[in-house]
PDB file of C-alpha atoms and ligand atoms in Angstrom:
ATOM      1  CA  UNK U   1       9.081 -33.924 -15.780  1.00 57.00           C
ATOM      2  CA  UNK U   2       8.610 -34.890 -19.427  1.00 63.00           C
ATOM      3  CA  UNK U   3      10.078 -33.272 -22.508  1.00 60.00           C
ATOM      4  CA  UNK U   4       6.698 -31.562 -22.942  1.00 77.00           C
ATOM      5  CA  UNK U   5       6.949 -29.640 -19.660  1.00 83.00           C
ATOM      6  CA  UNK U   6       7.907 -26.115 -20.576  1.00 94.00           C
ATOM      7  CA  UNK U   7       9.343 -23.298 -18.542  1.00 97.00           C
ATOM      8  CA  UNK U   8       9.088 -19.617 -19.387  1.00 96.00           C
ATOM      9  CA  UNK U   9      10.833 -16.590 -17.947  1.00 96.00           C
ATOM     10  CA  UNK U  10       8.982 -15.262 -14.875  1.00 96.00           C
ATOM     11  CA  UNK U  11       6.367 -12.990 -16.428  1.00 94.00           C
ATOM     12  CA  UNK U  12       5.420  -9.541 -15.174  1.00 93.00           C
ATOM     13  CA  UNK U  13       7.595  -9.375 -12.061  1.00 96.00           C
ATOM     14  CA  UNK U  14       8.018  -5.739 -11.126  1.00 96.00           C
ATOM     15  CA  UNK U  15      10.692  -4.657  -8.668  1.00 97.00           C
ATOM     16  CA  UNK U  16      10.030  -1.518  -6.606  1.00 98.00           C
ATOM     17  CA  UNK U  17      12.558   0.666  -4.815  1.00 98.00           C
ATOM     18  CA  UNK U  18      12.630  -0.347  -1.121  1.00 98.00           C
ATOM     19  CA  UNK U  19      10.855   2.838   0.040  1.00 98.00           C
ATOM     20  CA  UNK U  20       8.066   2.255  -2.417  1.00 98.00           C
ATOM     21  CA  UNK U  21       7.840  -1.379  -1.336  1.00 98.00           C
ATOM     22  CA  UNK U  22       7.548  -0.236   2.270  1.00 98.00           C
ATOM     23  CA  UNK U  23       4.760   2.210   1.335  1.00 98.00           C
ATOM     24  CA  UNK U  24       2.922  -0.420  -0.650  1.00 98.00           C
ATOM     25  CA  UNK U  25       3.143  -2.990   2.152  1.00 98.00           C
ATOM     26  CA  UNK U  26       1.913  -0.484   4.723  1.00 98.00           C
ATOM     27  CA  UNK U  27      -0.856   0.870   2.481  1.00 98.00           C
ATOM     28  CA  UNK U  28      -2.130  -2.639   1.825  1.00 98.00           C
ATOM     29  CA  UNK U  29      -2.177  -3.372   5.543  1.00 98.00           C
ATOM     30  CA  UNK U  30      -4.066  -0.113   6.147  1.00 98.00           C
ATOM     31  CA  UNK U  31      -6.613  -1.195   3.553  1.00 98.00           C
ATOM     32  CA  UNK U  32      -6.958  -4.756   4.843  1.00 98.00           C
ATOM     33  CA  UNK U  33      -7.286  -3.763   8.483  1.00 98.00           C
ATOM     34  CA  UNK U  34     -10.520  -1.995   7.548  1.00 98.00           C
ATOM     35  CA  UNK U  35     -12.091  -5.315   6.578  1.00 98.00           C
ATOM     36  CA  UNK U  36     -14.733  -6.528   8.976  1.00 98.00           C
ATOM     37  CA  UNK U  37     -16.877  -9.614   8.864  1.00 98.00           C
ATOM     38  CA  UNK U  38     -20.425  -8.327   8.519  1.00 97.00           C
ATOM     39  CA  UNK U  39     -23.677 -10.077   9.439  1.00 97.00           C
ATOM     40  CA  UNK U  40     -26.132  -7.339   8.447  1.00 97.00           C
ATOM     41  CA  UNK U  41     -26.502  -7.317   4.679  1.00 98.00           C
ATOM     42  CA  UNK U  42     -28.452  -4.992   2.409  1.00 98.00           C
ATOM     43  CA  UNK U  43     -30.459  -6.600  -0.391  1.00 98.00           C
ATOM     44  CA  UNK U  44     -28.963  -4.133  -2.888  1.00 98.00           C
ATOM     45  CA  UNK U  45     -27.927  -5.957  -6.050  1.00 98.00           C
ATOM     46  CA  UNK U  46     -24.277  -6.307  -7.056  1.00 98.00           C
ATOM     47  CA  UNK U  47     -23.250  -6.655 -10.727  1.00 98.00           C
ATOM     48  CA  UNK U  48     -22.259 -10.233 -11.490  1.00 98.00           C
ATOM     49  CA  UNK U  49     -19.048  -9.273 -13.323  1.00 98.00           C
ATOM     50  CA  UNK U  50     -17.591  -7.928 -10.054  1.00 99.00           C
ATOM     51  CA  UNK U  51     -18.092 -11.332  -8.444  1.00 99.00           C
ATOM     52  CA  UNK U  52     -16.562 -12.973 -11.519  1.00 99.00           C
ATOM     53  CA  UNK U  53     -13.385 -10.880 -11.184  1.00 99.00           C
ATOM     54  CA  UNK U  54     -13.116 -11.733  -7.488  1.00 99.00           C
ATOM     55  CA  UNK U  55     -13.440 -15.455  -8.273  1.00 99.00           C
ATOM     56  CA  UNK U  56     -10.753 -15.151 -10.942  1.00 99.00           C
ATOM     57  CA  UNK U  57      -8.522 -13.642  -8.227  1.00 99.00           C
ATOM     58  CA  UNK U  58      -9.276 -16.611  -5.955  1.00 99.00           C
ATOM     59  CA  UNK U  59      -8.315 -18.925  -8.814  1.00 98.00           C
ATOM     60  CA  UNK U  60      -4.792 -17.452  -8.874  1.00 98.00           C
ATOM     61  CA  UNK U  61      -4.050 -19.029  -5.481  1.00 98.00           C
ATOM     62  CA  UNK U  62      -0.977 -21.200  -5.069  1.00 98.00           C
ATOM     63  CA  UNK U  63      -2.148 -24.786  -4.611  1.00 98.00           C
ATOM     64  CA  UNK U  64      -1.022 -28.407  -4.441  1.00 98.00           C
ATOM     65  CA  UNK U  65       0.494 -29.618  -7.741  1.00 97.00           C
ATOM     66  CA  UNK U  66      -1.540 -26.949  -9.553  1.00 97.00           C
ATOM     67  CA  UNK U  67      -4.633 -29.168  -9.403  1.00 97.00           C
ATOM     68  CA  UNK U  68      -6.714 -26.095  -8.477  1.00 98.00           C
ATOM     69  CA  UNK U  69      -9.001 -28.264  -6.362  1.00 98.00           C
ATOM     70  CA  UNK U  70     -11.829 -25.763  -5.911  1.00 98.00           C
ATOM     71  CA  UNK U  71     -15.218 -24.945  -7.309  1.00 98.00           C
ATOM     72  CA  UNK U  72     -17.222 -21.799  -6.606  1.00 98.00           C
ATOM     73  CA  UNK U  73     -21.003 -21.929  -6.863  1.00 98.00           C
ATOM     74  CA  UNK U  74     -22.473 -18.427  -7.114  1.00 99.00           C
ATOM     75  CA  UNK U  75     -26.044 -18.396  -5.842  1.00 98.00           C
ATOM     76  CA  UNK U  76     -28.331 -15.425  -6.479  1.00 98.00           C
ATOM     77  CA  UNK U  77     -31.577 -17.357  -7.132  1.00 98.00           C
ATOM     78  CA  UNK U  78     -33.959 -16.476  -4.254  1.00 98.00           C
ATOM     79  CA  UNK U  79     -35.462 -19.980  -4.147  1.00 98.00           C
ATOM     80  CA  UNK U  80     -32.069 -21.627  -3.827  1.00 98.00           C
ATOM     81  CA  UNK U  81     -30.957 -19.066  -1.227  1.00 98.00           C
ATOM     82  CA  UNK U  82     -34.098 -19.877   0.745  1.00 98.00           C
ATOM     83  CA  UNK U  83     -33.416 -23.617   0.614  1.00 98.00           C
ATOM     84  CA  UNK U  84     -29.870 -22.999   1.829  1.00 98.00           C
ATOM     85  CA  UNK U  85     -31.131 -20.760   4.640  1.00 98.00           C
ATOM     86  CA  UNK U  86     -33.681 -23.304   5.833  1.00 97.00           C
ATOM     87  CA  UNK U  87     -31.206 -26.194   5.777  1.00 97.00           C
ATOM     88  CA  UNK U  88     -28.453 -24.125   7.426  1.00 96.00           C
ATOM     89  CA  UNK U  89     -30.794 -22.896  10.177  1.00 96.00           C
ATOM     90  CA  UNK U  90     -31.860 -26.460  10.868  1.00 95.00           C
ATOM     91  CA  UNK U  91     -28.221 -27.475  11.406  1.00 93.00           C
ATOM     92  CA  UNK U  92     -27.515 -24.343  13.438  1.00 93.00           C
ATOM     93  CA  UNK U  93     -30.500 -24.931  15.720  1.00 94.00           C
ATOM     94  CA  UNK U  94     -29.051 -28.349  16.551  1.00 94.00           C
ATOM     95  CA  UNK U  95     -25.614 -26.746  17.006  1.00 93.00           C
ATOM     96  CA  UNK U  96     -26.723 -23.963  19.368  1.00 93.00           C
ATOM     97  CA  UNK U  97     -29.374 -26.156  20.960  1.00 91.00           C
ATOM     98  CA  UNK U  98     -26.961 -28.723  22.364  1.00 91.00           C
ATOM     99  CA  UNK U  99     -24.713 -30.281  19.730  1.00 93.00           C
ATOM    100  CA  UNK U 100     -21.936 -27.751  20.293  1.00 93.00           C
ATOM    101  CA  UNK U 101     -19.968 -28.074  23.534  1.00 94.00           C
ATOM    102  CA  UNK U 102     -20.743 -25.289  26.060  1.00 93.00           C
ATOM    103  CA  UNK U 103     -17.213 -23.981  25.751  1.00 95.00           C
ATOM    104  CA  UNK U 104     -17.713 -23.391  22.010  1.00 94.00           C
ATOM    105  CA  UNK U 105     -21.074 -21.645  22.439  1.00 93.00           C
ATOM    106  CA  UNK U 106     -19.504 -19.431  25.126  1.00 94.00           C
ATOM    107  CA  UNK U 107     -16.630 -18.519  22.794  1.00 94.00           C
ATOM    108  CA  UNK U 108     -19.227 -17.209  20.326  1.00 94.00           C
ATOM    109  CA  UNK U 109     -21.042 -14.956  22.830  1.00 92.00           C
ATOM    110  CA  UNK U 110     -18.875 -11.870  22.025  1.00 91.00           C
ATOM    111  CA  UNK U 111     -19.773 -12.274  18.328  1.00 90.00           C
ATOM    112  CA  UNK U 112     -23.507 -12.303  19.045  1.00 88.00           C
ATOM    113  CA  UNK U 113     -24.230 -15.175  16.656  1.00 92.00           C
ATOM    114  CA  UNK U 114     -27.238 -17.449  16.924  1.00 93.00           C
ATOM    115  CA  UNK U 115     -29.129 -20.003  14.818  1.00 94.00           C
ATOM    116  CA  UNK U 116     -31.041 -17.374  12.833  1.00 96.00           C
ATOM    117  CA  UNK U 117     -29.415 -16.682   9.437  1.00 96.00           C
ATOM    118  CA  UNK U 118     -31.599 -14.140   7.560  1.00 97.00           C
ATOM    119  CA  UNK U 119     -28.567 -12.887   5.608  1.00 98.00           C
ATOM    120  CA  UNK U 120     -28.561 -16.163   3.651  1.00 98.00           C
ATOM    121  CA  UNK U 121     -31.692 -14.888   1.892  1.00 98.00           C
ATOM    122  CA  UNK U 122     -31.142 -11.160   2.005  1.00 98.00           C
ATOM    123  CA  UNK U 123     -27.588 -10.809   0.651  1.00 98.00           C
ATOM    124  CA  UNK U 124     -27.423 -10.730  -3.164  1.00 98.00           C
ATOM    125  CA  UNK U 125     -24.838 -13.518  -3.399  1.00 98.00           C
ATOM    126  CA  UNK U 126     -23.899 -16.697  -1.613  1.00 98.00           C
ATOM    127  CA  UNK U 127     -20.564 -17.958  -2.871  1.00 98.00           C
ATOM    128  CA  UNK U 128     -20.453 -21.602  -1.902  1.00 98.00           C
ATOM    129  CA  UNK U 129     -16.883 -22.833  -2.017  1.00 98.00           C
ATOM    130  CA  UNK U 130     -16.310 -26.529  -2.648  1.00 98.00           C
ATOM    131  CA  UNK U 131     -13.063 -28.411  -2.144  1.00 98.00           C
ATOM    132  CA  UNK U 132     -12.405 -31.116  -4.726  1.00 98.00           C
ATOM    133  CA  UNK U 133     -11.077 -34.016  -2.653  1.00 96.00           C
ATOM    134  CA  UNK U 134     -10.077 -35.883  -5.808  1.00 97.00           C
ATOM    135  CA  UNK U 135     -10.581 -35.300  -9.529  1.00 95.00           C
ATOM    136  CA  UNK U 136     -12.711 -37.615 -11.666  1.00 95.00           C
ATOM    137  CA  UNK U 137     -11.640 -38.156 -15.291  1.00 92.00           C
ATOM    138  CA  UNK U 138     -13.951 -38.660 -18.286  1.00 93.00           C
ATOM    139  CA  UNK U 139     -13.811 -42.451 -17.831  1.00 94.00           C
ATOM    140  CA  UNK U 140     -14.494 -42.174 -14.094  1.00 92.00           C
ATOM    141  CA  UNK U 141     -10.885 -42.691 -12.981  1.00 95.00           C
ATOM    142  CA  UNK U 142      -9.860 -40.844  -9.836  1.00 96.00           C
ATOM    143  CA  UNK U 143      -6.793 -38.601  -9.563  1.00 94.00           C
ATOM    144  CA  UNK U 144      -5.545 -37.617  -6.159  1.00 94.00           C
ATOM    145  CA  UNK U 145      -5.431 -33.939  -5.238  1.00 96.00           C
ATOM    146  CA  UNK U 146      -2.839 -32.648  -2.792  1.00 97.00           C
ATOM    147  CA  UNK U 147      -3.038 -30.199   0.116  1.00 98.00           C
ATOM    148  CA  UNK U 148      -6.689 -29.627  -0.689  1.00 98.00           C
ATOM    149  CA  UNK U 149      -7.628 -27.848   2.536  1.00 98.00           C
ATOM    150  CA  UNK U 150      -4.582 -25.600   2.418  1.00 98.00           C
ATOM    151  CA  UNK U 151      -5.186 -24.779  -1.258  1.00 98.00           C
ATOM    152  CA  UNK U 152      -8.864 -23.978  -0.848  1.00 98.00           C
ATOM    153  CA  UNK U 153      -8.125 -21.984   2.320  1.00 98.00           C
ATOM    154  CA  UNK U 154      -5.616 -19.822   0.474  1.00 99.00           C
ATOM    155  CA  UNK U 155      -8.028 -19.319  -2.454  1.00 99.00           C
ATOM    156  CA  UNK U 156     -10.766 -18.325  -0.012  1.00 98.00           C
ATOM    157  CA  UNK U 157      -8.422 -15.804   1.615  1.00 98.00           C
ATOM    158  CA  UNK U 158      -7.740 -14.241  -1.765  1.00 99.00           C
ATOM    159  CA  UNK U 159     -11.474 -14.189  -2.512  1.00 99.00           C
ATOM    160  CA  UNK U 160     -12.225 -12.384   0.750  1.00 99.00           C
ATOM    161  CA  UNK U 161      -9.417  -9.915   0.015  1.00 99.00           C
ATOM    162  CA  UNK U 162     -10.694  -9.277  -3.527  1.00 99.00           C
ATOM    163  CA  UNK U 163     -14.236  -8.681  -2.288  1.00 99.00           C
ATOM    164  CA  UNK U 164     -13.007  -6.199   0.299  1.00 98.00           C
ATOM    165  CA  UNK U 165     -10.804  -4.483  -2.263  1.00 98.00           C
ATOM    166  CA  UNK U 166     -13.794  -4.177  -4.632  1.00 98.00           C
ATOM    167  CA  UNK U 167     -15.731  -2.341  -1.917  1.00 98.00           C
ATOM    168  CA  UNK U 168     -18.105  -5.073  -0.774  1.00 98.00           C
ATOM    169  CA  UNK U 169     -18.407  -6.931   2.514  1.00 98.00           C
ATOM    170  CA  UNK U 170     -18.460 -10.629   3.248  1.00 98.00           C
ATOM    171  CA  UNK U 171     -19.244 -13.142   5.940  1.00 98.00           C
ATOM    172  CA  UNK U 172     -17.518 -16.491   6.235  1.00 97.00           C
ATOM    173  CA  UNK U 173     -20.345 -18.781   7.231  1.00 96.00           C
ATOM    174  CA  UNK U 174     -19.798 -22.409   8.158  1.00 93.00           C
ATOM    175  CA  UNK U 175     -23.018 -24.209   8.988  1.00 91.00           C
ATOM    176  CA  UNK U 176     -21.929 -27.540  10.296  1.00 83.00           C
ATOM    177  CA  UNK U 177     -22.261 -30.112   8.872  1.00 90.00           C
ATOM    178  CA  UNK U 178     -22.466 -28.727   5.335  1.00 94.00           C
ATOM    179  CA  UNK U 179     -23.245 -31.904   3.376  1.00 94.00           C
ATOM    180  CA  UNK U 180     -26.716 -30.512   2.507  1.00 96.00           C
ATOM    181  CA  UNK U 181     -25.013 -28.084   0.119  1.00 98.00           C
ATOM    182  CA  UNK U 182     -24.010 -30.913  -2.254  1.00 98.00           C
ATOM    183  CA  UNK U 183     -27.638 -31.910  -2.494  1.00 97.00           C
ATOM    184  CA  UNK U 184     -29.140 -28.431  -2.808  1.00 98.00           C
ATOM    185  CA  UNK U 185     -26.553 -27.362  -5.405  1.00 98.00           C
ATOM    186  CA  UNK U 186     -26.230 -30.699  -7.208  1.00 98.00           C
ATOM    187  CA  UNK U 187     -22.483 -31.023  -6.650  1.00 98.00           C
ATOM    188  CA  UNK U 188     -20.752 -34.379  -7.134  1.00 97.00           C
ATOM    189  CA  UNK U 189     -19.433 -36.680  -4.395  1.00 96.00           C
ATOM    190  CA  UNK U 190     -15.794 -35.739  -4.965  1.00 97.00           C
ATOM    191  CA  UNK U 191     -16.548 -32.208  -3.757  1.00 98.00           C
ATOM    192  CA  UNK U 192     -17.130 -31.193  -0.142  1.00 97.00           C
ATOM    193  CA  UNK U 193     -18.464 -27.801   0.900  1.00 98.00           C
ATOM    194  CA  UNK U 194     -15.699 -25.741   2.478  1.00 98.00           C
ATOM    195  CA  UNK U 195     -17.642 -22.640   3.476  1.00 97.00           C
ATOM    196  CA  UNK U 196     -20.314 -20.206   2.372  1.00 98.00           C
ATOM    197  CA  UNK U 197     -19.106 -16.689   1.674  1.00 98.00           C
ATOM    198  CA  UNK U 198     -22.029 -14.288   1.960  1.00 98.00           C
ATOM    199  CA  UNK U 199     -21.349 -11.212  -0.202  1.00 99.00           C
ATOM    200  CA  UNK U 200     -22.998  -7.850  -0.717  1.00 98.00           C
ATOM    201  CA  UNK U 201     -23.330  -4.327   0.616  1.00 98.00           C
ATOM    202  CA  UNK U 202     -23.669  -3.808   4.366  1.00 98.00           C
ATOM    203  CA  UNK U 203     -27.037  -2.729   5.755  1.00 98.00           C
ATOM    204  CA  UNK U 204     -26.970   1.007   6.441  1.00 97.00           C
ATOM    205  CA  UNK U 205     -27.163   0.482  10.184  1.00 97.00           C
ATOM    206  CA  UNK U 206     -24.874  -2.566  10.177  1.00 97.00           C
ATOM    207  CA  UNK U 207     -23.055  -3.135  13.448  1.00 97.00           C
ATOM    208  CA  UNK U 208     -20.047  -5.308  14.183  1.00 97.00           C
ATOM    209  CA  UNK U 209     -18.654  -6.535  17.481  1.00 95.00           C
ATOM    210  CA  UNK U 210     -15.968  -4.376  19.060  1.00 96.00           C
ATOM    211  CA  UNK U 211     -13.004  -6.706  18.785  1.00 94.00           C
ATOM    212  CA  UNK U 212      -9.262  -6.213  18.415  1.00 96.00           C
ATOM    213  CA  UNK U 213      -6.550  -8.003  16.487  1.00 97.00           C
ATOM    214  CA  UNK U 214      -3.427  -9.406  18.126  1.00 98.00           C
ATOM    215  CA  UNK U 215      -0.262  -7.286  17.953  1.00 98.00           C
ATOM    216  CA  UNK U 216       2.693  -8.138  15.730  1.00 98.00           C
ATOM    217  CA  UNK U 217       4.622  -9.341  18.782  1.00 98.00           C
ATOM    218  CA  UNK U 218       1.822 -11.759  19.577  1.00 98.00           C
ATOM    219  CA  UNK U 219       1.465 -13.220  16.109  1.00 98.00           C
ATOM    220  CA  UNK U 220       5.065 -13.247  14.855  1.00 98.00           C
ATOM    221  CA  UNK U 221       8.481 -14.413  15.990  1.00 98.00           C
ATOM    222  CA  UNK U 222      11.606 -13.285  14.157  1.00 98.00           C
ATOM    223  CA  UNK U 223      14.561 -15.651  14.196  1.00 97.00           C
ATOM    224  CA  UNK U 224      17.521 -13.496  13.209  1.00 97.00           C
ATOM    225  CA  UNK U 225      21.254 -13.911  13.284  1.00 93.00           C
ATOM    226  CA  UNK U 226      22.808 -12.529  16.457  1.00 86.00           C
ATOM    227  CA  UNK U 227      26.242 -10.953  16.472  1.00 75.00           C
ATOM    228  CA  UNK U 228      28.709 -13.040  18.491  1.00 68.00           C
ATOM    229  CA  UNK U 229      29.725  -9.989  20.598  1.00 65.00           C
ATOM    230  CA  UNK U 230      26.095  -8.783  21.034  1.00 51.00           C
TER     231      UNK U 230
HETATM  232  N1  IYR O   1     -21.478 -22.045  12.394  1.00 82.16           N
HETATM  233  C1  IYR O   1     -22.132 -21.349  13.486  1.00 82.16           C
HETATM  234  C2  IYR O   1     -21.259 -21.138  14.654  1.00 82.16           C
HETATM  235  C3  IYR O   1     -20.063 -20.268  14.524  1.00 82.16           C
HETATM  236  C4  IYR O   1     -18.827 -20.805  14.769  1.00 82.16           C
HETATM  237  C5  IYR O   1     -17.716 -20.017  14.747  1.00 82.16           C
HETATM  238  I1  IYR O   1     -15.935 -20.840  15.242  1.00 82.16           I
HETATM  239  C6  IYR O   1     -17.802 -18.635  14.464  1.00 82.16           C
HETATM  240  O1  IYR O   1     -16.674 -17.851  14.451  1.00 82.16           O
HETATM  241  C7  IYR O   1     -19.041 -18.094  14.231  1.00 82.16           C
HETATM  242  C8  IYR O   1     -20.190 -18.930  14.246  1.00 82.16           C
HETATM  243  C9  IYR O   1     -22.774 -20.045  12.986  1.00 82.16           C
HETATM  244  O2  IYR O   1     -22.539 -19.651  11.831  1.00 82.16           O
HETATM  245  O3  IYR O   1     -23.521 -19.422  13.727  1.00 82.16           O
END
C-alpha cells in the first residue's frame, strides 16, 4: 500500500430487518429458480441499452486484485454471427463426430444437444466473453492477472443473472476449442475466449429438457457448533 491508496467508508450498505432479509433471500431464489438455459431463440430484436446494463452488472464482480480481467464482445452483426456459427459448427462436428469421449457424448443425451447451432445466427446477440490472461501496457510490458478463471466465471454468473432479471433468456455455449473467436473478433493474444452467451427472447414454442436441481442437503454441508451435552 502506498500513501496514495485511499479508503472510504463502505458506501450504500443497507441493513434490513431479519424478516425482510429472509423474504428477500427467498424471493430472489424464487426468481432465479425460474431461469432455464434455452436453445430455441426468437429473432426478435432487443434494445442494446439493456445488454449494456447487464454487462455493467457483470463488471461489478469481485475479482483478483481488481484487475477486472474480462472483455465482453457484443455481436449483433449478421455476417459476424454467421462466421461464428460456421466456425463453431465445424468444431462441434469434430466434437460429436469422435473427438469427445463416448462418456461425454452420453452425458449430453438428456440435453438433446448436437453439432447444429442455428441459434448462433438467429438470436439477436452473442456476448462473447474473453478472459484477459495478462494485461499489456502501452509500451508492451505484461502485467500478471490473478484468479482469472474464477474472476471471469463470477462475472459471467452475474451477467446470466442480470439477463434473467431483465426478462431475457440465455444459453451458455462453449464450442471447443474456441480459439477461432480471437480471429473472427480481432481480439489480442492476451485474451482467451471463455464462453459465448447467446441472448434474446425465447422462441414461442421453445422447449427445455425436464431436469431437476439437487436439493439443499445434496449441495450444502453446515458445520455448526454442537452443544457438549447434545
Ligand atoms: N460444446 C458442445 C457440447 C456441450 C457440452 C456440455 I458439458 C454441455 O452442457 C452442453 C453441450 C455443444 O455446445 O453442443
